[in-house]
Short mmCIF file of C-alpha atoms and ligand atoms in Angstrom, two decimals:
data_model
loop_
_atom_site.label_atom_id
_atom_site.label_comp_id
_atom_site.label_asym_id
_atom_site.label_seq_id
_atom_site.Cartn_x
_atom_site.Cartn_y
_atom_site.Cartn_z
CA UNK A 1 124.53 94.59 101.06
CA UNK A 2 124.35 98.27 101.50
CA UNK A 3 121.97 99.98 103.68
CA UNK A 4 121.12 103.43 103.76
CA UNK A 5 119.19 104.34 107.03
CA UNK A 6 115.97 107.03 106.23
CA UNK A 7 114.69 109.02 108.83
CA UNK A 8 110.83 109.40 108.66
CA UNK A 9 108.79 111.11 111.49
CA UNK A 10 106.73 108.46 113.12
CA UNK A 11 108.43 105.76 111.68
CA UNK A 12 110.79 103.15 114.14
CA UNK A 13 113.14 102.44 111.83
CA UNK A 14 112.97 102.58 107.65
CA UNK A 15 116.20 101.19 105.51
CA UNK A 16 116.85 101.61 101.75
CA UNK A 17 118.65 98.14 100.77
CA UNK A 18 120.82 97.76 98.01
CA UNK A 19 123.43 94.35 96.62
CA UNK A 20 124.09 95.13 93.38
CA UNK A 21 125.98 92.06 92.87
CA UNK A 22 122.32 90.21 92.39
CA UNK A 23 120.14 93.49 90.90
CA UNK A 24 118.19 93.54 94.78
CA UNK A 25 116.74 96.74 95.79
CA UNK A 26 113.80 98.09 97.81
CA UNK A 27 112.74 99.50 100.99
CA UNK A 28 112.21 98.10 104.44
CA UNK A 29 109.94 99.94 107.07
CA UNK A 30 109.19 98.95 110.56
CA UNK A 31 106.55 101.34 111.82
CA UNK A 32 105.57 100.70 115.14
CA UNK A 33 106.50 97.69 117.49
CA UNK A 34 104.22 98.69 120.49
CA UNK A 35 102.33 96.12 120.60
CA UNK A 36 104.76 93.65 119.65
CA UNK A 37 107.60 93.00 116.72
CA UNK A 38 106.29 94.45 113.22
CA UNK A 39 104.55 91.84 111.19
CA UNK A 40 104.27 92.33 107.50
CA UNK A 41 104.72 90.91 104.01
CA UNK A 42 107.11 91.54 100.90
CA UNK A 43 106.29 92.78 97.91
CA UNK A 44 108.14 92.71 94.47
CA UNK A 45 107.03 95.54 91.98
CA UNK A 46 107.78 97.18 88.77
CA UNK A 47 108.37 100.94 90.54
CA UNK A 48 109.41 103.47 88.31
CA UNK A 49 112.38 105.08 91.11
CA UNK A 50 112.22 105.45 94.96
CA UNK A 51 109.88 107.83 95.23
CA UNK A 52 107.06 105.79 94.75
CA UNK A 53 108.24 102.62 96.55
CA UNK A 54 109.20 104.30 99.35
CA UNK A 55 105.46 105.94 99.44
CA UNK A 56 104.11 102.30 98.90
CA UNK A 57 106.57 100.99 102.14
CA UNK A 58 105.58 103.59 104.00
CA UNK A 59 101.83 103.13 103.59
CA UNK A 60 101.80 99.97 103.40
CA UNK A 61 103.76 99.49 106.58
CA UNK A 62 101.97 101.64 108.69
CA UNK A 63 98.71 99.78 107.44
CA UNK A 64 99.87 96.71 109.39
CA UNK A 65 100.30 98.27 112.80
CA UNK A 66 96.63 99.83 112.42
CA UNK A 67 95.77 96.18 110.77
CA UNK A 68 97.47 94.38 113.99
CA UNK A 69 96.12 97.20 116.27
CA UNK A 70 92.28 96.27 115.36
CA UNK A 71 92.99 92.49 115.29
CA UNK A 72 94.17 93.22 118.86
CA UNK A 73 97.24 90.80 117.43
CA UNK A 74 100.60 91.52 119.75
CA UNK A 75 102.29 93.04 116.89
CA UNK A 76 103.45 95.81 115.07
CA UNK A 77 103.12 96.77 111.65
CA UNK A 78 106.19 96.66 108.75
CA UNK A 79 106.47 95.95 105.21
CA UNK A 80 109.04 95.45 102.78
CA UNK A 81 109.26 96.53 99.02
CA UNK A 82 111.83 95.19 95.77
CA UNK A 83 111.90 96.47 92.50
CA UNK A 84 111.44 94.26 89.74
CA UNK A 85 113.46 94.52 86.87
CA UNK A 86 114.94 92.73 83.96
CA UNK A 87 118.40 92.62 85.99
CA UNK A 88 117.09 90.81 89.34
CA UNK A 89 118.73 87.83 89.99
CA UNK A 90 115.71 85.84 91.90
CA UNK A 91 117.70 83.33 93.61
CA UNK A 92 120.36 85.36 94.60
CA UNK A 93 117.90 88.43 95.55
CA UNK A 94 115.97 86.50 97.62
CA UNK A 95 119.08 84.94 99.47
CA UNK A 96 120.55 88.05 100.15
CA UNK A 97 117.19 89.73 101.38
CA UNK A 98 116.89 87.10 103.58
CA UNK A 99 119.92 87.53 105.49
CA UNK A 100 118.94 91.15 105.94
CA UNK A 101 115.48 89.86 107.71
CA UNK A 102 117.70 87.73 109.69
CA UNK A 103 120.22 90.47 110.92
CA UNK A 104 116.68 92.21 112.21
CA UNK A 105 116.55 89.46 115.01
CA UNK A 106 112.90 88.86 114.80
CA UNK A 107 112.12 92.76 114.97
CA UNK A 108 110.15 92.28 111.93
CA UNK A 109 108.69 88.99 110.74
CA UNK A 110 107.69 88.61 107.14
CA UNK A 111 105.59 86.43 104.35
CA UNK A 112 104.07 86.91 100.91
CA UNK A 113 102.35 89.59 98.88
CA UNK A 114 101.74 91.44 95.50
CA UNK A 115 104.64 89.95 93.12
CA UNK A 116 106.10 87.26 95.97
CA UNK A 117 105.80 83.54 95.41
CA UNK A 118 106.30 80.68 97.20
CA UNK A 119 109.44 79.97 95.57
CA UNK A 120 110.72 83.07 96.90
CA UNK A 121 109.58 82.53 100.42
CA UNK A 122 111.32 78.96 100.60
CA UNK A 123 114.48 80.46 99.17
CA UNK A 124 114.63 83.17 101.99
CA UNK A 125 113.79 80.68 104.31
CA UNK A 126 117.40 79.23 103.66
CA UNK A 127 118.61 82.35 105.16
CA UNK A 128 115.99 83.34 107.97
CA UNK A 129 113.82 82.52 110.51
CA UNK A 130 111.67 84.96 110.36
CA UNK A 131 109.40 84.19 107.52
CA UNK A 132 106.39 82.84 107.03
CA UNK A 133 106.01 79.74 104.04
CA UNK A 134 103.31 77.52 103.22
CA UNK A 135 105.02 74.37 103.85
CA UNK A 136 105.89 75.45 107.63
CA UNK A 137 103.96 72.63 109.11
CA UNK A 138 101.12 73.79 110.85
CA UNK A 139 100.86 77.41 109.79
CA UNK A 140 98.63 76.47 106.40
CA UNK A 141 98.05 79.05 103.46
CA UNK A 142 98.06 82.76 104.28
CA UNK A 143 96.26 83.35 101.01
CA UNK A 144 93.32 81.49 102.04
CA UNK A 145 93.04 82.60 105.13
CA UNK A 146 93.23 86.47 104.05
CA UNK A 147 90.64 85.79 101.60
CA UNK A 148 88.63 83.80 104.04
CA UNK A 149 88.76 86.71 105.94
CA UNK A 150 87.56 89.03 103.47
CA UNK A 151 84.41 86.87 102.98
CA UNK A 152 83.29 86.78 106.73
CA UNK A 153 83.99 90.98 106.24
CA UNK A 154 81.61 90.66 103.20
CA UNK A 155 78.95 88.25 104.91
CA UNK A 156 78.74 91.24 107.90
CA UNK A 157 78.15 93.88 105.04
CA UNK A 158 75.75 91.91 103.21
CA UNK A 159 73.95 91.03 106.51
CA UNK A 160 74.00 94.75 107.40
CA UNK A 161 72.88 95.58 104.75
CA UNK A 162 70.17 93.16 104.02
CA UNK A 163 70.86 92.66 100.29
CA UNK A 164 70.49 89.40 98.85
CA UNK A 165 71.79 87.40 96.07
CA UNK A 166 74.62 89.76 95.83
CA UNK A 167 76.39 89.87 92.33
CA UNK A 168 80.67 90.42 93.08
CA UNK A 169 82.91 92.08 91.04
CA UNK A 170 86.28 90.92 91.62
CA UNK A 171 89.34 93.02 90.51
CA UNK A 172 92.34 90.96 90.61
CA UNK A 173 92.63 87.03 90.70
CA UNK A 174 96.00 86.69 92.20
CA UNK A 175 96.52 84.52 95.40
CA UNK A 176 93.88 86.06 97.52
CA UNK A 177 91.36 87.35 94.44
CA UNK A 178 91.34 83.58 93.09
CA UNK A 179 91.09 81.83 96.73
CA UNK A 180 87.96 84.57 97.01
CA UNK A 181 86.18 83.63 94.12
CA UNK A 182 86.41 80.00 94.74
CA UNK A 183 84.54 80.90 98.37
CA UNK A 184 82.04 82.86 96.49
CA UNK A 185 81.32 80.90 93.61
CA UNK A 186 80.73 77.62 96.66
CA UNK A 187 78.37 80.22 98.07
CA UNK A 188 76.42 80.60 94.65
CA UNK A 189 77.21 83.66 94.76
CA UNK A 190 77.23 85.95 91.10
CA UNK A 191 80.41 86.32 90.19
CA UNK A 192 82.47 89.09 87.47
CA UNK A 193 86.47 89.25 87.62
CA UNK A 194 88.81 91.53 85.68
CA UNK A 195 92.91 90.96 85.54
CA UNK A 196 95.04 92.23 83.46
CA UNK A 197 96.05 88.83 83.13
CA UNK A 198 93.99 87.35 80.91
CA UNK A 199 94.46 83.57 81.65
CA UNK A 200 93.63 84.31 85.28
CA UNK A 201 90.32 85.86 84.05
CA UNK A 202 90.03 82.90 81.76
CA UNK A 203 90.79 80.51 84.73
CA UNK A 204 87.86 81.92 86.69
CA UNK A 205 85.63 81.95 84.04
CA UNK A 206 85.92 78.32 83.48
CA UNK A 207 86.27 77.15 87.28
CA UNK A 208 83.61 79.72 88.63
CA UNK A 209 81.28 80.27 85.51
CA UNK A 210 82.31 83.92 86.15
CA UNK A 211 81.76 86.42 83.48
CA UNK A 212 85.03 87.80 82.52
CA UNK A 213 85.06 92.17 82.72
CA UNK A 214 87.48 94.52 80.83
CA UNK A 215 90.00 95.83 84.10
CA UNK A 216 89.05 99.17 83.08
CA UNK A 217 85.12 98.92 84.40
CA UNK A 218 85.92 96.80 86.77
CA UNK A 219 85.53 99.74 89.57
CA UNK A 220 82.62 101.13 87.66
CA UNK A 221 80.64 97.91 87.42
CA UNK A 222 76.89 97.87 88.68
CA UNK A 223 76.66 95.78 90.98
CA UNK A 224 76.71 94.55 94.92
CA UNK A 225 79.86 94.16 96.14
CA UNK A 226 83.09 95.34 94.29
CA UNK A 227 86.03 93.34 95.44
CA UNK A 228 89.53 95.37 95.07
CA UNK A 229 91.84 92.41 95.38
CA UNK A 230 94.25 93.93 92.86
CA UNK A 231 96.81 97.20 94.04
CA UNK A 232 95.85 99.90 96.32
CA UNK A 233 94.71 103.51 96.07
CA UNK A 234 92.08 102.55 93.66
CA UNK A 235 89.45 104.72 95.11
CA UNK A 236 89.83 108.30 94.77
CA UNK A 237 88.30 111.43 95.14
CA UNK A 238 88.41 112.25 91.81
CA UNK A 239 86.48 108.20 90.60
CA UNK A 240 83.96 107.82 93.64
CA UNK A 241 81.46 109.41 91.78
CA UNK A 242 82.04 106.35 89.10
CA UNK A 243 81.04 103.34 91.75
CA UNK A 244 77.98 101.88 91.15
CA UNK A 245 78.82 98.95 93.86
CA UNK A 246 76.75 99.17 97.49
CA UNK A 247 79.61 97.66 99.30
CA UNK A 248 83.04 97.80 98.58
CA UNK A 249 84.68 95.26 100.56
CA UNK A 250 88.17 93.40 99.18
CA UNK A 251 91.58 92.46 100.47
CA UNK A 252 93.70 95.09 98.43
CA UNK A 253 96.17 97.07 101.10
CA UNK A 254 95.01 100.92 100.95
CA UNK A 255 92.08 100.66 98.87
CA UNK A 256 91.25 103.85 99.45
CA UNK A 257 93.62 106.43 98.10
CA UNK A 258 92.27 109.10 100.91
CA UNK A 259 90.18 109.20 104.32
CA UNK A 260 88.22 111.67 102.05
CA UNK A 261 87.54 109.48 99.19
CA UNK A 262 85.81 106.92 102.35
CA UNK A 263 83.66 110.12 103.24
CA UNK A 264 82.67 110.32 99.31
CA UNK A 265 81.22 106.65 99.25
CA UNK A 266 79.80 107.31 102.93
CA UNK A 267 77.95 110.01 101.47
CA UNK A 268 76.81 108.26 98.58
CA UNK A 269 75.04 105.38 100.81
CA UNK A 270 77.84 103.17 99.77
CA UNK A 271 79.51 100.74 102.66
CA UNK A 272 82.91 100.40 102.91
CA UNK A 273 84.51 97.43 104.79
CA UNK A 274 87.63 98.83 105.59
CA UNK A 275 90.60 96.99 104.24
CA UNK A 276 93.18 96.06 107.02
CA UNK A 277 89.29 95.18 108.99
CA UNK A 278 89.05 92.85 106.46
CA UNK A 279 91.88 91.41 104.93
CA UNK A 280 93.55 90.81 108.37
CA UNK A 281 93.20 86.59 107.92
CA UNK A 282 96.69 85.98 106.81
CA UNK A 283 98.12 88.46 109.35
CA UNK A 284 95.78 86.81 112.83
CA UNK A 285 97.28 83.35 111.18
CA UNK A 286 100.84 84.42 110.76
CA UNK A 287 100.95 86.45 114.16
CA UNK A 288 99.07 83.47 116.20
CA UNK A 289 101.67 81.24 114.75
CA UNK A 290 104.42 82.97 114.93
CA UNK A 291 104.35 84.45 118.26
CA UNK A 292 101.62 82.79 120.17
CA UNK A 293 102.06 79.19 118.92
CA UNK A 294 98.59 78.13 118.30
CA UNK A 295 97.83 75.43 116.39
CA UNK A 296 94.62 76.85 114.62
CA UNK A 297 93.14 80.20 113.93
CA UNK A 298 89.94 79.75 112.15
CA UNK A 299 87.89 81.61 115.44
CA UNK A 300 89.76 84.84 115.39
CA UNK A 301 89.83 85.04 111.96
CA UNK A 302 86.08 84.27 111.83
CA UNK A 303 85.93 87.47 114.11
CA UNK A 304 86.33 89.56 111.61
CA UNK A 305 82.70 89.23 111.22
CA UNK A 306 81.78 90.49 114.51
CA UNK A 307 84.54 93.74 114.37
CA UNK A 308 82.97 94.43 110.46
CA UNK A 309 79.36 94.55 112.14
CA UNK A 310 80.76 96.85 115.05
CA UNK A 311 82.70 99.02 113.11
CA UNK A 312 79.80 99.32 110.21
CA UNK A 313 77.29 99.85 113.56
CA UNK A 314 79.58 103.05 115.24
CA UNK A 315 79.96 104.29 111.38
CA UNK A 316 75.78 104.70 110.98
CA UNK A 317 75.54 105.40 114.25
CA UNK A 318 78.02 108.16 114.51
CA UNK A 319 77.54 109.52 110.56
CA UNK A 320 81.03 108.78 109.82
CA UNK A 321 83.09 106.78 107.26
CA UNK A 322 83.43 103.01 108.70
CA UNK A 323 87.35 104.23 107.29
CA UNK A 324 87.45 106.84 110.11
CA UNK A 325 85.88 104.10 112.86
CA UNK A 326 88.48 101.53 112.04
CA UNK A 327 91.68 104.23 112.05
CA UNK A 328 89.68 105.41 115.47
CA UNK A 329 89.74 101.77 117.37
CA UNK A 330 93.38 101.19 116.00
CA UNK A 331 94.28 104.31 117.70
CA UNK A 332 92.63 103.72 120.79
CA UNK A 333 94.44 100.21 120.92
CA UNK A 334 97.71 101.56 120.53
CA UNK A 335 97.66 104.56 122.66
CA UNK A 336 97.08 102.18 125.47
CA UNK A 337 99.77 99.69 124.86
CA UNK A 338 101.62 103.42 124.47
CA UNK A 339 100.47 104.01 128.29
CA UNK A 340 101.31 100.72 129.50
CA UNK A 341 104.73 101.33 128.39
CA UNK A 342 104.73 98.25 126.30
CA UNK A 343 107.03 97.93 123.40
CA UNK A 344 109.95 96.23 121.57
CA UNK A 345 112.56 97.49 120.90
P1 NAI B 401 98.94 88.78 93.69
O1 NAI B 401 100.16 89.41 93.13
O2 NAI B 401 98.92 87.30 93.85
O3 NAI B 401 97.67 89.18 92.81
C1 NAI B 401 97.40 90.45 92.31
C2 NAI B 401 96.54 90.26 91.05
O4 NAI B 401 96.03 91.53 90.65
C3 NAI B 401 97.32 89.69 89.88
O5 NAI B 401 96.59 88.63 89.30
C4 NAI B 401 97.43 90.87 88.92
O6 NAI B 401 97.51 90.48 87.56
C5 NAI B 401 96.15 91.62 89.23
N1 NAI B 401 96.13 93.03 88.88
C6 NAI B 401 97.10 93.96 89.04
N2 NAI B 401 96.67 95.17 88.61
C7 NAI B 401 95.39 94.99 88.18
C8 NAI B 401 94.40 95.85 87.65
N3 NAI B 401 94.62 97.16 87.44
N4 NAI B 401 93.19 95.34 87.32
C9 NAI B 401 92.94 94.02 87.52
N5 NAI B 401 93.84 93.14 88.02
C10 NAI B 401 95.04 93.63 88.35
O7 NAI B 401 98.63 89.51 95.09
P2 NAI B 401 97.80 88.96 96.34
O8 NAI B 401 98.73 88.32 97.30
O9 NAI B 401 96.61 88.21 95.86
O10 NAI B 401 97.33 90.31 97.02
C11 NAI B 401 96.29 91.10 96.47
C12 NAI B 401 96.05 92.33 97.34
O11 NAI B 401 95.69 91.91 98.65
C13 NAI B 401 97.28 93.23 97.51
O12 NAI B 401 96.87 94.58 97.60
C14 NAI B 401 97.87 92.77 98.83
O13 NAI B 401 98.64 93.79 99.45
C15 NAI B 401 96.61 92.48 99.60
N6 NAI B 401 96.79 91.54 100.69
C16 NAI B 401 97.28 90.29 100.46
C17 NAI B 401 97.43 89.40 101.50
C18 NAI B 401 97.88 88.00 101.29
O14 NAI B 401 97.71 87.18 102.21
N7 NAI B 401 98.41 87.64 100.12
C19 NAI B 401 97.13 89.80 102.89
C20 NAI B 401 96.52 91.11 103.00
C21 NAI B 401 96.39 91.94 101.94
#
């Protein structure tokens, strides 16, 4: 395995990785550790070159040490990306990468996202400790849990906002989009979904009566909530105009492309739940498993409801993006475990 060591300002420590014996290559950032060892999932994706995986790492990364900060987890924030291409050997990838999680010595922990599948999480597990799969007894599914998560963010909006019977566009129906619709569709809630996949759209349709949208309305959909469960950066300056949803409130990492496209939908009356707020379930199960051994999470992920409703309150309160709240507490959070000189190194 070859690693190339990049130096980013405010970054702990960010590695390209290559084995070209198997076709694995990516990025791996660790972005802060003050509050404990960086937590964060691995994604497989068809990027174009470096340049854009490395900006997806490196957002994506620094997403989970805000994400951790708010949960007030003990942990930092990293991420790992691989290209996918015809070339990859899976088995062999995924062996390999493993073995470079495990020569981190539980500096950064790991477990699924976009692209990753359970397959691939047992086969790293061959080769590290430090990952998080479904069949570890007693941690139970991630997936669920994020997008449990996501719904007690979306109860606090809806409560906040007193609308009712709330119709949901979902965009995306992969593990944590599908997991979210089943919730929704128990709650009787209205339900439209839009993948590019068309048997997952087909799958909802029939399990959840959902109605079935093209992917390219999904963002510009009337109606109450619009779910990003799909990729980040969705919402930009140059498409808020185009939402027609009241709340946007999903589990896609980075929804918003800018802080500036969150003051765009503030301005426009529409409520943002921000993401790592809201899709922190996996994360508070993972981290309280992980590192804190408990047996069940289901309060503190249920307290996502309670930090939506305070964040949303200081946002109206204050005239400010709930985006610019949430970065705000994170901050606070870790400039203190900065002062009390905790960290790992
Ligand atoms: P996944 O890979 O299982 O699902 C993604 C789905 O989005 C796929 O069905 C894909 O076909 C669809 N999709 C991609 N581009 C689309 C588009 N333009 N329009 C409509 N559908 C599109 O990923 P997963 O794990 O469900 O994650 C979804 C999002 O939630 C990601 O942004 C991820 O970073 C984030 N997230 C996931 C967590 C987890 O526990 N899995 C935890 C926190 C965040």
């Amino acid at each position: 395995m070859q690693l190339e060591e990049i130096s980013v300002p405010g970054y702990k420590r960010v590695v390209r990785f290559e084995d070209s014996t198997c076709g694995l290559r990516g990025f791996l950032s660790i972005h802060d550790t003050t509050l404990g060892p960086a937590l964060g999932g691995t994604r497989i994706w068809h990027y174009p070159s470096d340049s854009p995986a490395l900006e997806d790492v490196l957002r994506l990364s620094r997403a989970m040490t805000y994400k951790a900060a708010l949960a007030e987890l003990p942990c930092g924030g990293g991420k790992a990306v691989i290209f996918s291409h015809p070339g990859l050997q899976r088995e062999a990838a995924f062996t390999a990468y493993g073995h470079l999680v495990e020569s981190l010595e539980g500096q950064f922990f790991t477990g699924p996202d976009v692209g990753v599948t359970e397959t691939d999480l047992e086969i790293m597990k061959t080769t590290t400790r430090f990952v998080a799969v479904h069949s570890d007894p007693g941690l139970g599914d991630l997936n669920q849990m994020t997008a449990q998560g996501v719904w007690y963010g979306m109860r606090a909006c809806l409560d906040f906002t007193g609308l009712e019977k709330p119709r949901v566009v979902i965009q995306g129906l992969g593990h944590v989009g599908m997991a979210l619709a089943r919730i929704l569709a128990a709650d009787g809630f209205g339900l439209a979904v839009a993948d590019i996949d068309a048997l997952r759209a087909a799958e909802a349709r029939k399990n959840f009566d959902a109605t079935v949208i093209d992917p390219a309305i999904a963002l510009s959909t009337d109606c109450t909530v619009l779910a990003p469960c799909a990729l980040g950066g969705v919402i930009q300056r140059s498409n808020s105009n185009a939402i027609r949803a009241r709340i946007i409130c999903g589990s896609a990492n980075n929804i918003l492309a800018s802080l500036e496209a969150g003051d765009d939908l503030a301005q426009r009356d529409i409520l943002y739940a921000p993401d790592y707020l809201v899709n922190a379930g996996g994360l508070i199960r993972g981290a309280e498993f992980q590192l804190l051994k408990k047996p069940d999470s289901h309060v503190s992920i249920g307290s996502i409801y309670d930090r939506t409703m305070q964040v949303l309150t200081l946002a109206k309160h204050r005239a400010v993006s709930p985006a610019r709240i949430a970065d705000e507490l994170a901050e606070a959070r870790l400039r203190q475990g900065h002062s009390s000189g905790a960290s790992v190194s």
